[in-house]
Amino acid sequence: MKGGMNATPPAMEDAIGRGEAAARPRRTLADLPGPPGLPVLGNLLALHPDRWHLEFERWWRAHGDLFVVRMGRQPVLVVVDGELVRDVLQRRPAVFRRVRAIEAVSREADMVGLFSADGDAWRKQRQLIHPTFHPRHVEGFFPSIRDITGRLRELWARAADERAARDVLGDLMRYSVDVTSSVAFGRDLNTLERGADALQEHLQRVFLGLNRRMLAPLPYWRYLGLPADRAYDRALVAVKRLILDLVTAARREIEGGADRPARPRTLLELMIAARDGEDPRARLSDAEVYANVLTMLLAGEDTTANTLAWILYYLGSRPDVQARAREEVDRVLGGGLIPTLEQCKRLEYTAAVTQETLRLRSAAPLLFLEANHDTAVGDVAVPAGAGVVALTRATGRKPEYFGDPESFRPERWLGGAPSTLPHEPRMALAFGGGPRVCPGRAMALLECAVTVGMVLRSFTVHLADHTAPVQERMAFAMQPEGLRIRFTKRASA
Ligand code: HEM
């Protein structure tokens, strides 16, 4: 490894250039505190497969805002201090990158899209794709989002009639699959009503396989073809064929001669039509469009579904919050059952409930990065290739940024009477930060507003069993394990 653990890196041009506090590093990774580990395995055995994010947070409480854990022999720097986390996220893609395994596994699947690309390839994609998430486009997607929200309402109305407790996370996963696939490539899978469709089953297999491989300590699948890996390979072929057919058809329609241009209606069409203002020759290739359609499905589904599930958890466990949000929804929606776009924008307290849920239950509570070259984080020298974990949810739980941090207090996000509690919204990092901040934020928040507005207008939300613990489980995103909700219909609905 260039530099090595005890090397002092060269002057920090990257930081100095941007006027940051550029003290010469005084410490090395070896100087930092951290949990004791085993000789070869380091701290790996402490990481429970479903709850490893909690272990990182437990170590944070024991060792402070900057510490080191060992993944096998490799030391990894863990950062919680808000200024340092923001600085690391900001210095991408030049100084830090996403951990290499993400790109390697994506490359094997021919899907190096916005999330997994790095360096110049990422720059090009981001420049072309970011404008497709402009509010004008996101608002253009609203009618389909609203229709699909109507289906979710019907499903939960039937459950209320039957007095049945619902596995709401399952329902919300299907809801977000339907929303994301219709927004991404104009195909309404309607899994909410029809159950899993063949494409959805393939996608699920692909996502589980990617997740397994990105987290695997060794690339065993290159040597061993386990049944799950063969199923993953087959699913990938099917998904690729379908999406590439859609790309070819859309490209023909958008770029094809006389009857062009149809107004782009989906993310896929927007990507095909995307042109770089500075370099009009720069376009996304078919392979890049394919990779990014899949990336949007992957990045947009579980994250949004889990955030919505956690919101329902808080509504069910905090009747005071539910009553206040319901009062707002009734006032804003009047006789309507599902909010319009304009009404979504006026649901301020509901938006505050979402922000507070994201702060306490971020679907992605940590980000895995890697240093591209010798650098420093604060006063700590970080050698090229070293892993850096940004513990973003923990940052949002530090009392100097958010007073009374463990309490669910949506009102902290509202303007109005100044509070005596510290409140630093820039330290709420559920969507990441810097140049790679989540481009789907506005769309996700819109989905949350329309869904929560719909729910509160029609139903009262109850936890099915107040005594059953709801626990955090880390799958592709952080899930509320054991959450079951009972809906009762409101008289006015
Ligand atoms: C509540 C829902 C969501 C949460 C909590 C969330 C969270 C995140 C986070 C933490 C990142 C990493 C940011 C960073 O590295 O600084 C990210 C990246 C990304 N997200 Fe989201 N996301 C959500 C919804 C969506 C949706 C709906 C889409 C698209 C349809 C989307 C597309 C992406 C993409 C493409 C990236 C990679 C951006 C890049 O590396 O340049 N996300 N998201």
Coordinates of C-alpha atoms and ligand atoms in Angstrom, one line a residue:
M1 CA 0.0 0.0 0.0
K2 CA 1.4 3.4 -1.0
G3 CA 2.4 5.3 2.1
G4 CA 1.6 2.7 4.7
M5 CA -0.1 3.1 8.0
N6 CA 2.5 5.3 9.7
A7 CA 3.4 7.5 6.7
T8 CA 2.8 11.2 6.9
P9 CA 1.2 12.3 3.7
P10 CA 2.4 15.1 1.5
A11 CA 1.1 18.6 2.0
M12 CA -2.7 18.6 1.6
E13 CA -3.1 20.6 -1.6
D14 CA -6.6 19.3 -2.0
A15 CA -7.7 20.9 1.3
I16 CA -5.5 23.9 1.1
G17 CA -6.8 24.7 -2.4
R18 CA -10.3 25.0 -0.9
G19 CA -9.3 27.0 2.1
E20 CA -10.0 24.4 4.7
A21 CA -8.3 24.0 8.0
A22 CA -5.2 22.4 6.6
A23 CA -3.2 21.6 9.7
R24 CA -0.4 19.2 8.9
P25 CA -1.5 15.7 10.1
R26 CA -0.2 15.0 13.6
R27 CA -1.6 11.6 14.0
T28 CA -1.7 8.3 12.1
L29 CA -4.4 5.7 12.0
A30 CA -2.3 3.7 14.5
D31 CA -2.6 6.5 17.1
L32 CA -6.4 6.4 17.1
P33 CA -8.6 4.5 19.6
G34 CA -10.8 1.7 18.5
P35 CA -12.3 -1.7 19.6
P36 CA -9.8 -4.5 20.3
G37 CA -9.9 -7.2 17.7
L38 CA -8.4 -10.6 16.9
P39 CA -5.0 -11.0 15.2
V40 CA -6.0 -11.8 11.6
L41 CA -9.7 -11.1 11.6
G42 CA -9.6 -7.8 13.4
N43 CA -13.1 -6.7 14.3
L44 CA -14.9 -8.7 11.6
L45 CA -16.5 -11.2 13.9
A46 CA -18.2 -8.5 15.9
L47 CA -20.2 -7.5 12.9
H48 CA -23.6 -9.3 13.0
P49 CA -24.8 -9.9 9.4
D50 CA -28.1 -8.0 10.0
R51 CA -27.1 -5.4 12.5
W52 CA -23.5 -4.3 11.8
H53 CA -24.5 -0.7 11.5
L54 CA -25.5 -0.8 15.2
E55 CA -22.0 -2.2 16.1
F56 CA -20.4 0.7 14.4
E57 CA -22.6 3.1 16.4
R58 CA -21.8 1.3 19.6
W59 CA -18.1 1.7 18.9
W60 CA -18.7 5.4 18.2
R61 CA -20.2 5.8 21.7
A62 CA -17.2 4.0 23.2
H63 CA -14.4 5.6 21.2
G64 CA -15.6 9.0 20.0
D65 CA -15.9 10.8 16.7
L66 CA -12.8 9.5 15.0
F67 CA -11.7 5.9 15.6
V68 CA -10.3 2.9 13.8
V69 CA -11.7 -0.6 13.3
R70 CA -10.0 -3.4 11.5
M71 CA -11.6 -5.3 8.7
G72 CA -9.3 -8.3 8.7
R73 CA -5.8 -6.8 8.6
Q74 CA -7.0 -3.5 7.1
P75 CA -7.5 -0.5 9.4
V76 CA -10.5 1.5 8.5
L77 CA -11.1 5.1 9.7
V78 CA -14.6 5.8 11.1
V79 CA -15.7 9.4 11.0
V80 CA -18.7 10.9 12.9
D81 CA -17.6 14.5 13.5
G82 CA -20.0 16.5 11.2
E83 CA -17.4 18.9 9.7
L84 CA -15.0 16.0 8.9
V85 CA -17.8 13.8 7.4
R86 CA -18.9 16.7 5.2
D87 CA -15.3 17.4 4.2
V88 CA -14.7 13.8 3.2
L89 CA -18.0 13.7 1.2
Q90 CA -17.1 17.0 -0.4
R91 CA -13.6 15.8 -1.6
R92 CA -15.1 13.3 -4.0
P93 CA -14.3 12.1 -6.6
A94 CA -10.7 13.5 -6.5
V95 CA -9.6 12.5 -3.0
F96 CA -12.2 9.9 -1.9
R97 CA -14.2 7.4 -3.8
R98 CA -16.9 4.8 -3.0
V99 CA -15.2 1.6 -1.8
R100 CA -13.8 -0.2 -4.8
A101 CA -15.8 -3.4 -4.3
I102 CA -19.0 -1.5 -5.4
E103 CA -17.5 -0.7 -8.8
A104 CA -15.9 -4.1 -9.3
V105 CA -19.1 -6.0 -8.6
S106 CA -21.2 -3.6 -10.8
R107 CA -18.7 -3.9 -13.6
E108 CA -19.0 -7.7 -13.6
A109 CA -22.8 -7.1 -14.1
D110 CA -22.2 -4.5 -16.8
M111 CA -24.0 -1.9 -14.7
V112 CA -21.5 0.8 -13.8
G113 CA -24.0 3.6 -13.3
L114 CA -24.1 6.8 -11.3
F115 CA -23.9 5.1 -7.9
S116 CA -21.0 2.8 -8.7
A117 CA -19.0 4.8 -11.2
D118 CA -16.1 6.9 -10.0
G119 CA -13.6 9.5 -11.3
D120 CA -14.2 10.8 -14.8
A121 CA -16.8 8.2 -15.7
W122 CA -18.9 9.3 -12.8
R123 CA -18.3 13.0 -13.7
K124 CA -19.7 12.5 -17.2
Q125 CA -22.7 10.5 -16.0
R126 CA -23.5 12.9 -13.2
Q127 CA -23.4 15.9 -15.5
L128 CA -25.8 14.3 -17.9
I129 CA -28.1 12.6 -15.5
H130 CA -28.4 15.1 -12.7
P131 CA -30.6 17.4 -14.8
T132 CA -33.1 14.6 -15.4
F133 CA -34.0 15.0 -11.7
H134 CA -34.9 18.6 -12.1
P135 CA -38.1 19.5 -10.1
R136 CA -39.9 20.1 -13.5
H137 CA -39.3 16.5 -14.5
V138 CA -40.0 15.1 -11.0
E139 CA -43.3 17.0 -11.0
G140 CA -44.0 15.6 -14.4
F141 CA -43.9 12.1 -12.8
F142 CA -46.5 13.1 -10.2
P143 CA -49.6 11.8 -12.0
S144 CA -48.3 8.3 -12.1
I145 CA -47.1 8.5 -8.5
R146 CA -50.5 9.7 -7.4
D147 CA -52.3 6.9 -9.3
I148 CA -50.2 4.2 -7.7
T149 CA -50.8 5.8 -4.3
G150 CA -54.5 5.4 -5.0
R151 CA -53.9 1.7 -5.4
L152 CA -52.1 1.5 -2.1
R153 CA -55.1 3.2 -0.5
E154 CA -57.4 0.6 -1.8
L155 CA -55.2 -2.2 -0.6
W156 CA -55.1 -0.7 2.9
A157 CA -58.8 0.1 2.9
R158 CA -59.5 -3.7 2.3
A159 CA -57.1 -4.5 5.2
A160 CA -59.0 -2.1 7.4
D161 CA -62.3 -3.7 6.5
E162 CA -60.9 -7.1 7.3
R163 CA -59.3 -5.8 10.5
A164 CA -56.1 -7.4 9.4
A165 CA -52.6 -6.3 10.5
R166 CA -50.4 -5.6 7.5
D167 CA -46.8 -6.2 6.8
V168 CA -46.5 -2.6 5.6
L169 CA -42.9 -2.9 4.5
G170 CA -43.9 -5.6 2.0
D171 CA -46.7 -3.4 0.7
L172 CA -44.4 -0.4 0.5
M173 CA -41.7 -2.3 -1.3
R174 CA -44.3 -3.2 -4.0
Y175 CA -45.5 0.4 -4.0
S176 CA -42.0 1.8 -4.6
V177 CA -41.3 -0.9 -7.2
D178 CA -44.4 0.2 -9.1
V179 CA -43.5 3.9 -8.7
T180 CA -39.9 3.6 -9.6
S181 CA -40.4 1.3 -12.6
S182 CA -43.1 3.5 -14.1
V183 CA -40.9 6.6 -13.5
A184 CA -37.7 4.9 -14.7
F185 CA -39.0 3.2 -17.9
G186 CA -42.7 3.7 -18.2
R187 CA -43.7 0.2 -17.3
D188 CA -46.4 0.0 -14.6
L189 CA -45.7 -3.4 -13.1
N190 CA -48.7 -3.1 -10.8
T191 CA -47.2 -5.5 -8.3
L192 CA -49.5 -4.0 -5.6
E193 CA -52.5 -5.6 -7.2
R194 CA -51.0 -8.5 -9.3
G195 CA -48.3 -9.6 -6.9
A196 CA -44.7 -10.2 -8.1
D197 CA -44.3 -10.0 -11.8
A198 CA -41.6 -11.9 -13.6
L199 CA -39.5 -8.8 -14.2
Q200 CA -39.9 -7.9 -10.5
E201 CA -38.7 -11.3 -9.5
H202 CA -35.6 -11.0 -11.7
L203 CA -34.9 -7.6 -10.3
Q204 CA -35.2 -8.8 -6.8
R205 CA -32.7 -11.6 -7.5
V206 CA -30.3 -9.2 -9.1
F207 CA -30.5 -6.8 -6.2
L208 CA -30.0 -9.5 -3.6
G209 CA -27.1 -10.9 -5.6
L210 CA -25.4 -7.5 -5.9
N211 CA -25.8 -6.8 -2.2
R212 CA -24.3 -10.2 -1.3
R213 CA -21.4 -9.7 -3.6
M214 CA -20.6 -6.1 -2.5
L215 CA -20.5 -7.2 1.1
A216 CA -18.6 -10.5 0.6
P217 CA -15.1 -10.6 2.1
L218 CA -13.9 -12.6 -1.0
P219 CA -15.1 -12.9 -4.6
Y220 CA -16.0 -16.6 -4.1
W221 CA -18.4 -16.5 -7.1
R222 CA -15.5 -16.3 -9.5
Y223 CA -14.4 -19.8 -8.5
L224 CA -17.6 -21.4 -7.2
G225 CA -21.0 -21.4 -9.0
L226 CA -23.5 -21.6 -6.1
P227 CA -27.1 -22.1 -7.1
A228 CA -27.9 -18.5 -5.9
D229 CA -25.2 -17.2 -8.1
R230 CA -26.4 -19.1 -11.2
A231 CA -29.9 -17.7 -10.5
Y232 CA -28.4 -14.2 -10.2
D233 CA -26.6 -14.6 -13.6
R234 CA -29.8 -15.8 -15.3
A235 CA -31.9 -13.0 -13.8
L236 CA -29.3 -10.5 -14.9
V237 CA -29.5 -11.7 -18.5
A238 CA -33.3 -11.4 -18.5
V239 CA -33.3 -7.9 -17.0
K240 CA -30.6 -6.7 -19.4
R241 CA -32.4 -8.0 -22.4
L242 CA -35.6 -6.3 -21.4
I243 CA -34.1 -2.9 -20.5
L244 CA -31.9 -2.8 -23.6
D245 CA -35.0 -3.5 -25.8
L246 CA -36.7 -0.5 -24.1
V247 CA -33.6 1.6 -24.6
T248 CA -33.5 0.7 -28.3
A249 CA -37.2 1.5 -28.8
A250 CA -37.0 4.8 -26.9
R251 CA -33.8 5.8 -28.8
R252 CA -35.6 5.1 -32.1
E253 CA -38.5 7.3 -31.0
I254 CA -36.5 10.2 -29.6
E255 CA -33.7 10.3 -32.2
G256 CA -35.5 8.9 -35.1
G257 CA -36.1 11.3 -38.1
A258 CA -39.4 12.9 -38.9
D259 CA -41.7 12.2 -36.0
R260 CA -39.2 13.2 -33.4
P261 CA -39.0 14.4 -30.7
A262 CA -41.6 12.9 -28.5
R263 CA -41.5 14.7 -25.2
P264 CA -39.4 12.5 -22.8
R265 CA -41.8 11.0 -20.3
T266 CA -39.5 8.7 -18.3
L267 CA -36.1 8.8 -16.8
L268 CA -34.9 6.4 -19.5
E269 CA -36.1 8.8 -22.2
L270 CA -34.7 11.8 -20.4
M271 CA -31.3 10.0 -20.2
I272 CA -31.3 9.3 -23.9
A273 CA -32.2 12.9 -24.7
A274 CA -29.6 14.3 -22.3
R275 CA -27.0 16.6 -23.8
D276 CA -24.1 18.2 -22.0
G277 CA -24.3 22.1 -22.3
E278 CA -20.5 22.4 -22.5
D279 CA -19.9 19.4 -24.7
P280 CA -22.8 18.6 -27.0
R281 CA -21.1 15.5 -28.3
A282 CA -21.2 13.9 -24.8
R283 CA -24.1 11.5 -24.7
L284 CA -24.9 8.5 -22.6
S285 CA -24.3 5.2 -24.5
D286 CA -26.9 2.4 -24.5
A287 CA -24.8 0.6 -21.9
E288 CA -24.8 3.6 -19.6
V289 CA -28.5 4.2 -20.0
Y290 CA -29.1 0.5 -19.1
A291 CA -26.7 0.7 -16.1
N292 CA -28.5 3.8 -14.9
V293 CA -32.1 2.6 -15.3
L294 CA -31.1 -0.4 -13.1
T295 CA -29.3 2.0 -10.7
M296 CA -32.4 4.1 -10.3
L297 CA -34.5 1.0 -9.5
L298 CA -31.9 -0.2 -7.1
A299 CA -31.2 3.1 -5.4
G300 CA -34.8 4.3 -5.3
E301 CA -36.9 1.3 -4.1
D302 CA -35.7 0.0 -0.8
T303 CA -34.6 3.4 0.5
T304 CA -38.0 5.0 -0.1
A305 CA -40.0 2.0 1.1
N306 CA -38.1 1.7 4.3
T307 CA -38.3 5.4 5.0
L308 CA -42.1 5.2 4.6
A309 CA -42.3 2.2 6.8
W310 CA -40.4 4.0 9.6
I311 CA -42.7 7.0 9.2
L312 CA -45.7 4.7 9.8
Y313 CA -43.9 3.3 12.8
Y314 CA -43.6 6.7 14.4
L315 CA -47.2 7.7 13.5
G316 CA -48.3 4.4 15.2
S317 CA -46.2 4.9 18.3
R318 CA -46.8 8.6 18.7
P319 CA -50.5 9.5 18.8
D320 CA -49.7 13.1 19.5
V321 CA -47.6 13.4 16.3
Q322 CA -50.3 11.5 14.3
A323 CA -53.0 13.9 15.6
R324 CA -51.1 17.0 14.6
A325 CA -50.2 15.6 11.2
R326 CA -53.8 14.6 10.6
E327 CA -55.1 18.0 11.5
E328 CA -52.7 19.5 8.9
V329 CA -53.7 16.9 6.2
D330 CA -57.4 17.6 6.8
R331 CA -56.9 21.3 6.6
V332 CA -54.8 21.1 3.4
L333 CA -56.7 18.4 1.5
G334 CA -60.3 19.5 2.3
G335 CA -62.5 16.9 0.6
G336 CA -59.7 15.2 -1.4
L337 CA -58.5 11.8 -0.6
I338 CA -55.0 11.9 -2.2
P339 CA -53.0 15.1 -2.1
T340 CA -52.4 17.0 -5.3
L341 CA -48.9 18.3 -6.1
E342 CA -49.8 21.7 -4.8
Q343 CA -51.1 20.2 -1.6
C344 CA -48.0 18.1 -1.1
K345 CA -46.0 21.3 -1.0
R346 CA -48.1 22.7 1.7
L347 CA -47.8 19.7 4.1
E348 CA -45.2 21.3 6.3
Y349 CA -45.6 19.3 9.5
T350 CA -45.8 16.1 7.5
A351 CA -42.5 17.0 5.8
A352 CA -41.0 17.6 9.3
V353 CA -42.1 14.1 10.3
T354 CA -40.3 12.8 7.3
Q355 CA -37.1 14.8 8.1
E356 CA -37.1 13.6 11.6
T357 CA -37.7 10.0 10.6
L358 CA -34.7 10.3 8.1
R359 CA -32.5 11.7 10.9
L360 CA -33.3 8.9 13.3
R361 CA -33.8 6.0 10.9
S362 CA -31.7 6.8 7.8
A363 CA -32.2 4.0 5.2
A364 CA -28.5 4.3 4.6
P365 CA -26.9 5.0 8.0
L366 CA -23.3 4.8 6.8
L367 CA -21.3 5.2 3.7
F368 CA -18.2 3.2 2.7
L369 CA -15.4 5.2 1.0
E370 CA -11.8 4.8 0.2
A371 CA -8.9 7.3 -0.2
N372 CA -7.6 7.6 -3.7
H373 CA -4.2 8.8 -2.6
D374 CA -2.4 9.8 0.6
T375 CA -4.4 12.5 2.3
A376 CA -5.6 13.5 5.8
V377 CA -8.9 13.7 7.6
G378 CA -8.6 16.5 10.2
D379 CA -5.3 15.9 11.8
V380 CA -5.1 12.2 10.9
A381 CA -2.9 10.9 8.1
V382 CA -4.9 8.6 5.8
P383 CA -2.8 6.5 3.3
A384 CA -3.9 5.8 -0.2
G385 CA -6.3 2.8 -0.4
A386 CA -7.4 3.1 3.3
G387 CA -11.1 2.6 3.9
V388 CA -13.1 5.4 5.4
V389 CA -16.6 4.9 6.9
A390 CA -18.8 8.0 7.2
L391 CA -21.2 7.2 10.0
T392 CA -23.8 9.7 8.8
R393 CA -26.7 8.7 11.0
A394 CA -24.5 9.0 14.1
T395 CA -23.6 12.5 12.9
G396 CA -27.3 13.4 13.0
R397 CA -27.5 12.1 16.6
K398 CA -24.8 14.3 18.1
P399 CA -26.3 16.7 20.7
E400 CA -24.3 19.6 19.5
Y401 CA -26.1 19.5 16.2
F402 CA -29.5 18.3 17.2
G403 CA -30.5 19.0 20.8
D404 CA -32.2 16.1 22.7
P405 CA -31.0 13.9 19.8
E406 CA -32.6 10.6 20.6
S407 CA -36.1 12.1 20.8
F408 CA -38.5 12.1 17.8
R409 CA -39.4 15.8 17.7
P410 CA -40.7 16.8 14.2
E411 CA -41.3 20.4 15.3
R412 CA -37.5 21.0 15.4
W413 CA -37.7 21.2 11.6
L414 CA -40.4 23.8 11.5
G415 CA -39.6 27.5 11.3
G416 CA -41.3 29.9 13.7
A417 CA -40.5 30.3 17.4
P418 CA -36.8 29.9 17.9
S419 CA -35.9 26.9 20.0
T420 CA -33.2 26.8 22.6
L421 CA -32.1 23.4 21.3
P422 CA -29.2 23.2 18.9
H423 CA -30.4 22.7 15.3
E424 CA -27.9 22.2 12.4
P425 CA -29.9 20.9 9.3
R426 CA -26.6 20.7 7.3
M427 CA -25.6 17.9 9.7
A428 CA -28.6 15.8 8.7
L429 CA -27.0 13.5 6.1
A430 CA -29.5 10.9 5.3
F431 CA -29.1 11.7 1.6
G432 CA -25.3 11.9 1.8
G433 CA -23.6 15.1 0.9
G434 CA -21.2 16.9 -1.4
P435 CA -21.1 16.4 -5.2
R436 CA -22.5 12.8 -4.9
V437 CA -25.5 13.7 -2.8
C438 CA -28.6 11.6 -3.7
P439 CA -30.1 13.0 -6.9
G440 CA -33.4 11.2 -6.0
R441 CA -34.1 13.3 -2.9
A442 CA -36.9 15.4 -4.3
M443 CA -38.6 12.4 -5.8
A444 CA -38.3 10.5 -2.5
L445 CA -39.7 13.4 -0.5
L446 CA -42.6 13.7 -2.9
E447 CA -43.4 10.0 -2.6
C448 CA -43.4 10.4 1.2
A449 CA -45.7 13.5 1.1
V450 CA -48.3 11.9 -1.1
T451 CA -48.3 8.6 0.7
V452 CA -48.4 10.0 4.2
G453 CA -51.1 12.5 3.2
M454 CA -53.2 9.7 1.7
V455 CA -52.8 7.5 4.8
L456 CA -53.7 10.2 7.3
R457 CA -56.7 11.4 5.3
S458 CA -58.2 8.0 5.2
F459 CA -56.9 6.0 8.2
T460 CA -55.8 6.0 11.7
V461 CA -52.5 4.2 12.1
H462 CA -51.9 1.7 15.0
L463 CA -49.0 -0.5 15.8
A464 CA -50.6 -4.0 15.6
D465 CA -48.8 -5.0 18.8
H466 CA -47.3 -2.4 21.1
T467 CA -45.4 -5.1 23.1
A468 CA -43.6 -6.6 20.0
P469 CA -40.2 -4.9 19.5
V470 CA -39.5 -3.3 16.2
Q471 CA -35.8 -3.7 15.5
E472 CA -33.4 -2.3 12.9
R473 CA -32.3 -4.8 10.4
M474 CA -29.7 -4.0 7.8
A475 CA -30.5 -5.5 4.4
F476 CA -30.0 -3.5 1.2
A477 CA -31.4 -0.6 3.3
M478 CA -32.1 -0.3 7.0
Q479 CA -35.5 -1.9 7.7
P480 CA -38.0 -1.9 10.6
E481 CA -38.0 -5.7 11.4
G482 CA -41.2 -6.9 12.9
L483 CA -43.3 -3.9 12.0
R484 CA -47.0 -4.6 11.6
I485 CA -49.6 -1.9 11.3
R486 CA -53.4 -2.0 11.7
F487 CA -55.3 0.6 9.8
T488 CA -58.8 1.7 10.9
K489 CA -60.9 3.8 8.5
R490 CA -61.7 7.3 9.5
A491 CA -65.4 8.3 9.5
S492 CA -64.7 11.2 7.1
A493 CA -62.8 9.1 4.5
Ligands
HEM1 C1 -35.7 8.1 1.2 C2 -35.2 7.7 0.1 C3 -33.7 7.8 -0.3 C4 -32.6 7.8 0.6 C5 -32.6 7.8 2.1 C6 -31.4 7.9 -0.3 C7 -30.1 7.9 0.2 C8 -29.0 8.0 -0.6 C9 -27.7 8.1 -0.1 C10 -27.2 8.1 1.3 C11 -26.8 8.1 -1.2 C12 -25.3 8.3 -1.2 C13 -25.0 9.7 -1.3 C14 -23.5 10.1 -1.1 O1 -22.6 9.2 -1.4 O2 -23.2 11.2 -0.6 C15 -27.6 8.1 -2.4 C16 -27.2 8.1 -3.7 C17 -27.9 7.9 -4.8 N1 -29.3 7.8 -4.8 FE1 -30.6 8.0 -3.2 N2 -31.8 7.8 -1.6 C18 -33.2 7.8 -1.6 C19 -34.0 7.7 -2.8 C20 -33.5 7.7 -4.1 C21 -34.3 7.7 -5.3 C22 -35.9 7.7 -5.2 C23 -33.5 7.6 -6.3 C24 -33.8 7.6 -7.8 C25 -34.9 7.2 -8.4 C26 -32.1 7.6 -5.8 C27 -31.0 7.6 -6.6 C28 -29.7 7.7 -6.1 C29 -28.5 7.6 -7.0 C30 -28.5 7.5 -8.5 C31 -27.4 7.8 -6.1 C32 -25.9 7.8 -6.5 C33 -25.5 9.3 -6.7 C34 -24.0 9.5 -7.0 O3 -23.2 8.7 -6.6 O4 -23.7 10.5 -7.8 N3 -32.2 7.7 -4.4 N4 -29.0 8.0 -2.0

